[in-house]
């Protein structure tokens, strides 16, 4: 039985393709859109089309940007000999908010994940190699997450980049600041011990 | 600092206006859309525009439909003297799936909720009154949820419809089938006791 008519069903189907949206949420979103004023719906679709149209990857770091070269890569205040490799633009934003890093970034747009059929060629690794050849950085910081995929990608990159004469570093994992040691998980504790430094 | 460019920020803002989508989910959805193939993005926006364009309210029951009169209201097999009033098209669909109701529906598209600034005039109540005058039903089943807003709307409708010579009923609330009494909340238990019937 077709309860709502085909155009609604198609809309529900489209919403349920989005990541993290199940069938109930997709219904809720579809009904919300249909109950909106027509001009609000047009505003929504135009914003999507405009973003898709105007946003490209920065030609240097592969972050999203509406310019050929993003603000960070174009800035003369940043040290382009120090490149932090991140999975996602959100990781880049998180580091920027610390105001504690004056190097530049390289956004992979994913992690190596054989189970999801994502290999090195699906990431922005070719662009990273090009960049290293051109800009001759002195240090590459591998700042992928400490998940299985994040570790695998970091190890892959470490091996790949060993052909260049660059220092390859990995961000530190350990007890988060303010956290209680007795509640930390075993792997975090082991990492904190392994990464101990002279005091 | 503008990390991703204005078109991305606008897209994130649009997504975060959707119900149940917080700022982190909105970012995730925006990045997903930007990483999609252009034709997939067009398919998404066209489906939204088409649904908004083609879907209207059924002129009888106010459910979503791509026809003037929805399949249920147009069916000669349904008893249009028995009208079930529901909050939302999804409630209608839930009852349809039981295959246990051969009356027709009336969809309010919301509940009275002063805290959210939703009054009786924001719901499809005027259409219900028109319909009662035309179709002269014998019974109206109030099937709104047993929440504060659902109860308030049911009481409002009961008072309003008392001017007609129709039986007004309310669906039963009690222990769900298969549920364990010891885990039921007090209000459900009280409702189950209050609604007890001769065995």
Short mmCIF file of C-alpha atoms in Angstrom, two decimals:
data_model
loop_
_atom_site.label_atom_id
_atom_site.label_comp_id
_atom_site.label_asym_id
_atom_site.label_seq_id
_atom_site.Cartn_x
_atom_site.Cartn_y
_atom_site.Cartn_z
CA UNK A 1 0.00 0.00 0.00
CA UNK A 2 1.25 3.43 -0.95
CA UNK A 3 0.33 5.64 2.01
CA UNK A 4 1.77 9.00 1.01
CA UNK A 5 2.18 9.00 -2.78
CA UNK A 6 5.28 8.25 -4.85
CA UNK A 7 6.97 11.66 -4.66
CA UNK A 8 6.98 11.43 -0.85
CA UNK A 9 8.30 7.87 -0.93
CA UNK A 10 11.11 8.92 -3.27
CA UNK A 11 11.98 11.81 -0.96
CA UNK A 12 12.07 9.48 2.06
CA UNK A 13 14.34 7.15 0.08
CA UNK A 14 16.70 10.03 -0.80
CA UNK A 15 16.93 11.14 2.82
CA UNK A 16 17.58 7.62 4.05
CA UNK A 17 20.66 7.46 1.79
CA UNK A 18 22.30 10.20 3.87
CA UNK A 19 24.82 9.00 6.45
CA UNK A 20 23.37 8.45 9.93
CA UNK A 21 19.76 8.88 8.76
CA UNK A 22 17.57 5.83 9.36
CA UNK A 23 14.13 5.22 7.88
CA UNK A 24 12.22 6.93 10.73
CA UNK A 25 14.41 10.05 10.57
CA UNK A 26 14.10 10.06 6.77
CA UNK A 27 10.29 10.12 7.10
CA UNK A 28 10.48 12.92 9.64
CA UNK A 29 12.77 14.98 7.38
CA UNK A 30 10.62 14.35 4.30
CA UNK A 31 7.44 15.46 6.09
CA UNK A 32 9.24 18.50 7.45
CA UNK A 33 10.34 19.51 3.95
CA UNK A 34 6.84 19.01 2.51
CA UNK A 35 5.29 21.11 5.26
CA UNK A 36 7.79 23.97 4.70
CA UNK A 37 6.92 27.15 2.80
CA UNK A 38 7.84 26.76 -0.92
CA UNK A 39 10.43 29.56 -0.73
CA UNK A 40 12.18 27.83 2.20
CA UNK A 41 12.39 24.64 0.17
CA UNK A 42 13.92 26.55 -2.74
CA UNK A 43 16.40 28.19 -0.37
CA UNK A 44 17.39 24.71 0.85
CA UNK A 45 17.85 23.20 -2.61
CA UNK A 46 19.64 26.31 -3.94
CA UNK A 47 22.10 26.22 -1.04
CA UNK A 48 22.88 22.59 -1.82
CA UNK A 49 23.37 23.31 -5.52
CA UNK A 50 25.46 26.41 -4.82
CA UNK A 51 27.70 24.62 -2.33
CA UNK A 52 28.22 21.72 -4.73
CA UNK A 53 28.91 24.17 -7.54
CA UNK A 54 31.27 26.57 -5.80
CA UNK A 55 33.15 24.36 -3.41
CA UNK A 56 36.20 22.59 -4.71
CA UNK A 57 39.24 21.08 -3.12
CA UNK A 58 42.10 23.49 -2.33
CA UNK A 59 44.76 22.70 -4.94
CA UNK A 60 47.41 22.48 -2.24
CA UNK A 61 45.91 20.85 0.86
CA UNK A 62 42.66 19.33 -0.57
CA UNK A 63 40.54 21.00 2.11
CA UNK A 64 37.15 22.32 0.93
CA UNK A 65 37.43 25.88 -0.33
CA UNK A 66 35.58 28.31 -2.56
CA UNK A 67 38.95 29.54 -3.86
CA UNK A 68 41.61 27.70 -5.88
CA UNK A 69 43.93 27.85 -2.87
CA UNK A 70 42.43 27.98 0.62
CA UNK A 71 43.07 30.77 3.13
CA UNK A 72 45.46 28.71 5.22
CA UNK A 73 47.62 27.57 2.30
CA UNK A 74 47.60 31.10 0.84
CA UNK A 75 48.65 32.74 4.12
CA UNK A 76 52.24 33.95 4.29
CA UNK A 77 52.12 33.60 8.09
CA UNK A 78 51.93 29.82 7.94
CA UNK A 79 54.97 27.56 7.86
CA UNK A 80 54.52 25.40 4.76
CA UNK A 81 57.49 23.23 5.69
CA UNK A 82 55.38 21.65 8.43
CA UNK A 83 52.41 19.63 7.11
CA UNK A 84 49.80 17.97 9.35
CA UNK A 85 47.97 15.13 7.61
CA UNK A 86 44.34 14.77 8.78
CA UNK A 87 41.45 12.53 7.80
CA UNK A 88 38.74 15.14 7.47
CA UNK A 89 38.20 18.93 7.22
CA UNK A 90 36.61 18.77 10.70
CA UNK A 91 39.91 17.53 12.18
CA UNK A 92 41.63 20.48 10.55
CA UNK A 93 39.03 22.83 12.07
CA UNK A 94 39.55 21.24 15.50
CA UNK A 95 43.29 21.93 15.37
CA UNK A 96 42.76 25.46 14.05
CA UNK A 97 40.56 26.23 17.04
CA UNK A 98 43.49 25.51 19.37
CA UNK A 99 45.42 28.46 17.81
CA UNK A 100 48.45 26.34 18.52
CA UNK A 101 49.65 25.21 15.11
CA UNK A 102 51.16 27.48 12.49
CA UNK A 103 52.01 24.83 9.93
CA UNK A 104 49.69 23.78 7.09
CA UNK A 105 47.38 20.80 6.60
CA UNK A 106 46.76 18.02 4.16
CA UNK A 107 43.25 16.57 4.13
CA UNK A 108 43.01 12.91 3.07
CA UNK A 109 39.17 12.85 2.91
CA UNK A 110 38.97 9.40 4.44
CA UNK A 111 41.07 6.58 5.81
CA UNK A 112 42.26 3.30 4.31
CA UNK A 113 39.52 0.79 5.11
CA UNK A 114 39.52 -2.50 3.16
CA UNK A 115 36.21 -3.49 4.78
CA UNK A 116 34.56 -0.42 3.22
CA UNK A 117 36.47 -0.89 -0.02
CA UNK A 118 38.53 2.27 0.47
CA UNK A 119 42.13 1.95 -0.65
CA UNK A 120 45.02 4.46 -0.81
CA UNK A 121 43.95 5.58 -4.30
CA UNK A 122 40.60 6.78 -2.93
CA UNK A 123 42.38 9.25 -0.64
CA UNK A 124 44.29 12.44 -1.46
CA UNK A 125 47.66 10.68 -1.15
CA UNK A 126 48.83 11.32 -4.71
CA UNK A 127 48.36 15.04 -4.05
CA UNK A 128 50.42 14.72 -0.84
CA UNK A 129 53.32 13.14 -2.74
CA UNK A 130 53.20 15.88 -5.40
CA UNK A 131 53.19 18.48 -2.68
CA UNK A 132 56.15 17.00 -0.87
CA UNK A 133 58.13 17.02 -4.11
CA UNK A 134 57.26 20.68 -4.75
CA UNK A 135 57.33 22.23 -1.27
CA UNK A 136 60.03 20.06 0.30
CA UNK A 137 58.63 20.12 3.85
CA UNK A 138 60.87 19.22 6.77
CA UNK A 139 58.25 17.48 8.90
CA UNK A 140 55.02 15.60 8.26
CA UNK A 141 52.75 15.09 11.29
CA UNK A 142 50.41 12.12 10.91
CA UNK A 143 47.29 13.20 12.83
CA UNK A 144 44.79 10.49 11.91
CA UNK A 145 42.58 9.04 14.64
CA UNK A 146 43.81 6.24 16.85
CA UNK A 147 41.27 3.81 15.38
CA UNK A 148 42.20 0.69 13.39
CA UNK A 149 41.74 2.60 10.12
CA UNK A 150 43.57 5.67 11.45
CA UNK A 151 46.55 3.59 12.60
CA UNK A 152 46.63 1.60 9.36
CA UNK A 153 46.60 4.78 7.29
CA UNK A 154 49.36 6.32 9.44
CA UNK A 155 51.54 3.21 9.05
CA UNK A 156 50.89 3.12 5.31
CA UNK A 157 51.89 6.78 4.98
CA UNK A 158 54.97 6.32 7.17
CA UNK A 159 56.21 3.53 4.91
CA UNK A 160 55.35 5.43 1.75
CA UNK A 161 57.02 8.66 2.88
CA UNK A 162 60.18 6.95 4.08
CA UNK A 163 61.55 7.45 0.54
CA UNK A 164 61.80 11.19 1.26
CA UNK A 165 64.29 12.72 3.67
CA UNK A 166 61.64 14.16 6.00
CA UNK A 167 60.89 13.74 9.65
CA UNK A 168 57.63 11.79 10.06
CA UNK A 169 55.90 12.26 13.42
CA UNK A 170 52.65 11.04 14.95
CA UNK A 171 50.50 13.06 17.38
CA UNK A 172 50.64 11.87 20.99
CA UNK A 173 47.93 9.64 22.44
CA UNK A 174 47.42 9.45 26.17
CA UNK A 175 45.20 10.53 29.04
CA UNK A 176 43.07 13.54 28.02
CA UNK A 177 43.69 16.68 30.09
CA UNK A 178 41.29 16.80 33.06
CA UNK A 179 40.36 13.13 32.75
CA UNK A 180 40.46 10.72 35.64
CA UNK A 181 43.06 7.95 35.27
CA UNK A 182 40.89 5.39 37.03
CA UNK A 183 38.24 5.75 34.33
CA UNK A 184 40.62 5.64 31.35
CA UNK A 185 40.48 2.54 29.15
CA UNK A 186 43.41 0.11 29.02
CA UNK A 187 44.60 1.05 25.53
CA UNK A 188 44.72 4.76 26.39
CA UNK A 189 46.66 3.93 29.59
CA UNK A 190 49.08 1.75 27.64
CA UNK A 191 49.57 4.53 25.08
CA UNK A 192 50.15 7.06 27.86
CA UNK A 193 52.81 4.81 29.40
CA UNK A 194 54.44 4.05 26.09
CA UNK A 195 54.61 7.76 25.23
CA UNK A 196 56.06 8.89 28.59
CA UNK A 197 58.61 11.70 28.45
CA UNK A 198 61.39 13.00 30.68
CA UNK A 199 59.95 15.37 33.28
CA UNK B 1 38.00 32.00 11.01
CA UNK B 2 36.21 30.58 8.03
CA UNK B 3 37.52 27.02 7.69
CA UNK B 4 35.52 25.67 4.78
CA UNK B 5 34.27 28.66 2.75
CA UNK B 6 30.89 30.39 2.88
CA UNK B 7 28.91 28.02 0.64
CA UNK B 8 29.79 25.12 2.95
CA UNK B 9 28.89 27.12 6.05
CA UNK B 10 25.53 28.05 4.53
CA UNK B 11 24.87 24.42 3.69
CA UNK B 12 25.72 23.35 7.25
CA UNK B 13 23.34 26.05 8.52
CA UNK B 14 20.55 24.78 6.25
CA UNK B 15 20.99 21.20 7.42
CA UNK B 16 21.05 22.22 11.07
CA UNK B 17 17.59 23.77 10.63
CA UNK B 18 16.14 20.31 9.95
CA UNK B 19 14.41 18.64 12.90
CA UNK B 20 16.66 16.36 14.95
CA UNK B 21 19.86 17.45 13.17
CA UNK B 22 22.46 19.01 15.47
CA UNK B 23 25.52 20.96 14.37
CA UNK B 24 27.81 17.90 14.16
CA UNK B 25 25.30 15.94 12.06
CA UNK B 26 24.75 18.99 9.87
CA UNK B 27 28.51 19.15 9.16
CA UNK B 28 28.57 15.45 8.38
CA UNK B 29 25.61 15.76 5.97
CA UNK B 30 27.07 18.86 4.29
CA UNK B 31 30.44 17.15 3.68
CA UNK B 32 28.65 14.06 2.42
CA UNK B 33 26.69 16.14 -0.10
CA UNK B 34 29.81 17.99 -1.28
CA UNK B 35 31.69 14.73 -1.77
CA UNK B 36 28.81 13.21 -3.82
CA UNK B 37 28.86 12.96 -7.61
CA UNK B 38 27.19 16.05 -9.17
CA UNK B 39 24.41 13.95 -10.72
CA UNK B 40 23.57 12.42 -7.32
CA UNK B 41 23.28 15.91 -5.86
CA UNK B 42 20.94 16.95 -8.67
CA UNK B 43 18.87 13.80 -8.11
CA UNK B 44 18.57 14.75 -4.44
CA UNK B 45 17.53 18.36 -5.05
CA UNK B 46 15.16 17.39 -7.88
CA UNK B 47 13.43 14.85 -5.66
CA UNK B 48 12.91 17.52 -3.01
CA UNK B 49 11.53 20.01 -5.53
CA UNK B 50 9.31 17.38 -7.17
CA UNK B 51 7.89 16.18 -3.85
CA UNK B 52 7.19 19.76 -2.74
CA UNK B 53 5.62 20.48 -6.12
CA UNK B 54 3.43 17.42 -6.54
CA UNK B 55 2.39 16.58 -3.02
CA UNK B 56 -0.65 18.31 -1.66
CA UNK B 57 -3.07 17.58 1.13
CA UNK B 58 -5.93 15.20 0.30
CA UNK B 59 -9.00 17.43 0.08
CA UNK B 60 -10.92 15.11 2.36
CA UNK B 61 -8.58 13.78 5.06
CA UNK B 62 -5.60 16.19 4.72
CA UNK B 63 -3.12 13.30 4.39
CA UNK B 64 -0.26 13.86 1.92
CA UNK B 65 -1.23 12.73 -1.55
CA UNK B 66 -0.24 13.28 -5.16
CA UNK B 67 -3.93 13.20 -6.10
CA UNK B 68 -6.74 15.59 -5.14
CA UNK B 69 -8.33 12.83 -3.08
CA UNK B 70 -6.11 10.15 -1.56
CA UNK B 71 -6.47 6.42 -2.23
CA UNK B 72 -8.08 5.69 1.13
CA UNK B 73 -10.70 8.44 0.89
CA UNK B 74 -11.41 7.52 -2.75
CA UNK B 75 -11.87 3.81 -1.97
CA UNK B 76 -15.45 2.54 -2.02
CA UNK B 77 -14.42 -0.26 0.37
CA UNK B 78 -13.83 2.12 3.27
CA UNK B 79 -16.52 3.18 5.71
CA UNK B 80 -16.53 6.97 5.58
CA UNK B 81 -18.95 7.18 8.51
CA UNK B 82 -16.09 6.18 10.83
CA UNK B 83 -13.30 8.77 11.02
CA UNK B 84 -10.08 8.27 12.98
CA UNK B 85 -8.37 11.57 13.85
CA UNK B 86 -4.56 11.26 13.97
CA UNK B 87 -1.71 13.70 14.54
CA UNK B 88 0.52 12.73 11.67
CA UNK B 89 0.54 10.72 8.39
CA UNK B 90 2.89 8.23 10.10
CA UNK B 91 0.18 7.42 12.66
CA UNK B 92 -2.20 6.75 9.80
CA UNK B 93 0.37 4.45 8.18
CA UNK B 94 0.85 2.61 11.49
CA UNK B 95 -2.87 1.87 11.73
CA UNK B 96 -3.07 0.90 8.06
CA UNK B 97 -0.35 -1.69 8.62
CA UNK B 98 -2.57 -3.45 11.17
CA UNK B 99 -5.14 -4.18 8.38
CA UNK B 100 -7.65 -3.84 11.15
CA UNK B 101 -9.44 -0.60 10.41
CA UNK B 102 -11.77 -0.04 7.49
CA UNK B 103 -12.86 3.49 8.35
CA UNK B 104 -11.16 6.63 7.08
CA UNK B 105 -8.68 9.06 8.64
CA UNK B 106 -8.33 12.72 9.34
CA UNK B 107 -4.76 14.00 9.68
CA UNK B 108 -4.35 17.05 11.94
CA UNK B 109 -0.67 17.66 11.03
CA UNK B 110 0.27 18.51 14.59
CA UNK B 111 -1.12 18.87 18.09
CA UNK B 112 -2.22 21.86 20.11
CA UNK B 113 0.90 23.05 21.94
CA UNK B 114 0.85 26.55 23.45
CA UNK B 115 4.54 26.22 24.40
CA UNK B 116 5.41 25.85 20.71
CA UNK B 117 2.88 28.48 19.71
CA UNK B 118 0.63 25.96 17.92
CA UNK B 119 -3.07 26.65 18.37
CA UNK B 120 -6.20 24.94 16.95
CA UNK B 121 -6.08 27.17 13.86
CA UNK B 122 -2.66 25.75 12.90
CA UNK B 123 -4.14 22.25 12.64
CA UNK B 124 -6.56 20.79 10.06
CA UNK B 125 -9.54 21.19 12.42
CA UNK B 126 -11.57 23.53 10.18
CA UNK B 127 -11.39 20.84 7.48
CA UNK B 128 -12.61 18.24 9.99
CA UNK B 129 -15.67 20.35 10.86
CA UNK B 130 -16.47 20.86 7.16
CA UNK B 131 -16.13 17.17 6.61
CA UNK B 132 -18.42 16.24 9.49
CA UNK B 133 -21.07 18.59 8.11
CA UNK B 134 -20.81 17.04 4.63
CA UNK B 135 -20.27 13.34 5.36
CA UNK B 136 -22.27 13.07 8.59
CA UNK B 137 -20.10 10.36 10.22
CA UNK B 138 -21.51 8.30 13.09
CA UNK B 139 -18.27 7.94 15.05
CA UNK B 140 -15.08 9.95 15.47
CA UNK B 141 -12.15 8.09 17.04
CA UNK B 142 -9.62 10.43 18.67
CA UNK B 143 -6.30 8.63 18.17
CA UNK B 144 -3.77 11.27 19.22
CA UNK B 145 -0.84 10.20 21.40
CA UNK B 146 -1.20 9.98 25.16
CA UNK B 147 1.20 12.88 25.68
CA UNK B 148 0.22 16.21 27.26
CA UNK B 149 -0.32 17.74 23.82
CA UNK B 150 -2.13 14.64 22.53
CA UNK B 151 -4.51 14.61 25.50
CA UNK B 152 -5.10 18.37 25.29
CA UNK B 153 -5.91 18.10 21.60
CA UNK B 154 -8.26 15.17 22.21
CA UNK B 155 -10.11 17.08 24.96
CA UNK B 156 -10.32 20.18 22.78
CA UNK B 157 -11.79 18.15 19.91
CA UNK B 158 -14.20 16.32 22.21
CA UNK B 159 -15.61 19.63 23.45
CA UNK B 160 -15.71 21.12 19.97
CA UNK B 161 -17.44 18.10 18.41
CA UNK B 162 -20.03 17.81 21.18
CA UNK B 163 -22.21 20.15 19.11
CA UNK B 164 -22.73 17.34 16.60
CA UNK B 165 -24.77 14.24 17.30
CA UNK B 166 -21.84 11.83 16.85
CA UNK B 167 -20.23 9.25 19.07
CA UNK B 168 -16.77 10.47 20.10
CA UNK B 169 -14.37 7.71 21.21
CA UNK B 170 -10.74 7.61 22.30
CA UNK B 171 -8.35 4.71 21.57
CA UNK B 172 -7.49 2.55 24.58
CA UNK B 173 -4.29 3.06 26.53
CA UNK B 174 -2.87 0.29 28.70
CA UNK B 175 -0.18 -2.37 28.92
CA UNK B 176 1.29 -3.10 25.46
CA UNK B 177 0.81 -6.70 24.28
CA UNK B 178 3.79 -8.82 25.30
CA UNK B 179 5.07 -6.25 27.81
CA UNK B 180 5.94 -7.12 31.37
CA UNK B 181 3.67 -5.50 33.98
CA UNK B 182 6.48 -5.10 36.48
CA UNK B 183 8.35 -2.85 34.05
CA UNK B 184 5.37 -0.71 33.03
CA UNK B 185 5.33 2.91 34.23
CA UNK B 186 2.75 4.10 36.77
CA UNK B 187 0.69 6.15 34.35
CA UNK B 188 0.33 3.23 31.92
CA UNK B 189 -0.68 0.96 34.84
CA UNK B 190 -3.23 3.51 36.03
CA UNK B 191 -4.62 3.83 32.49
CA UNK B 192 -4.82 0.04 32.18
CA UNK B 193 -6.76 -0.18 35.45
CA UNK B 194 -9.03 2.73 34.58
CA UNK B 195 -9.83 1.17 31.19
CA UNK B 196 -10.58 -2.34 32.51
CA UNK B 197 -13.40 -4.20 30.81
CA UNK B 198 -15.72 -7.08 31.68
CA UNK B 199 -14.00 -10.41 30.94
#
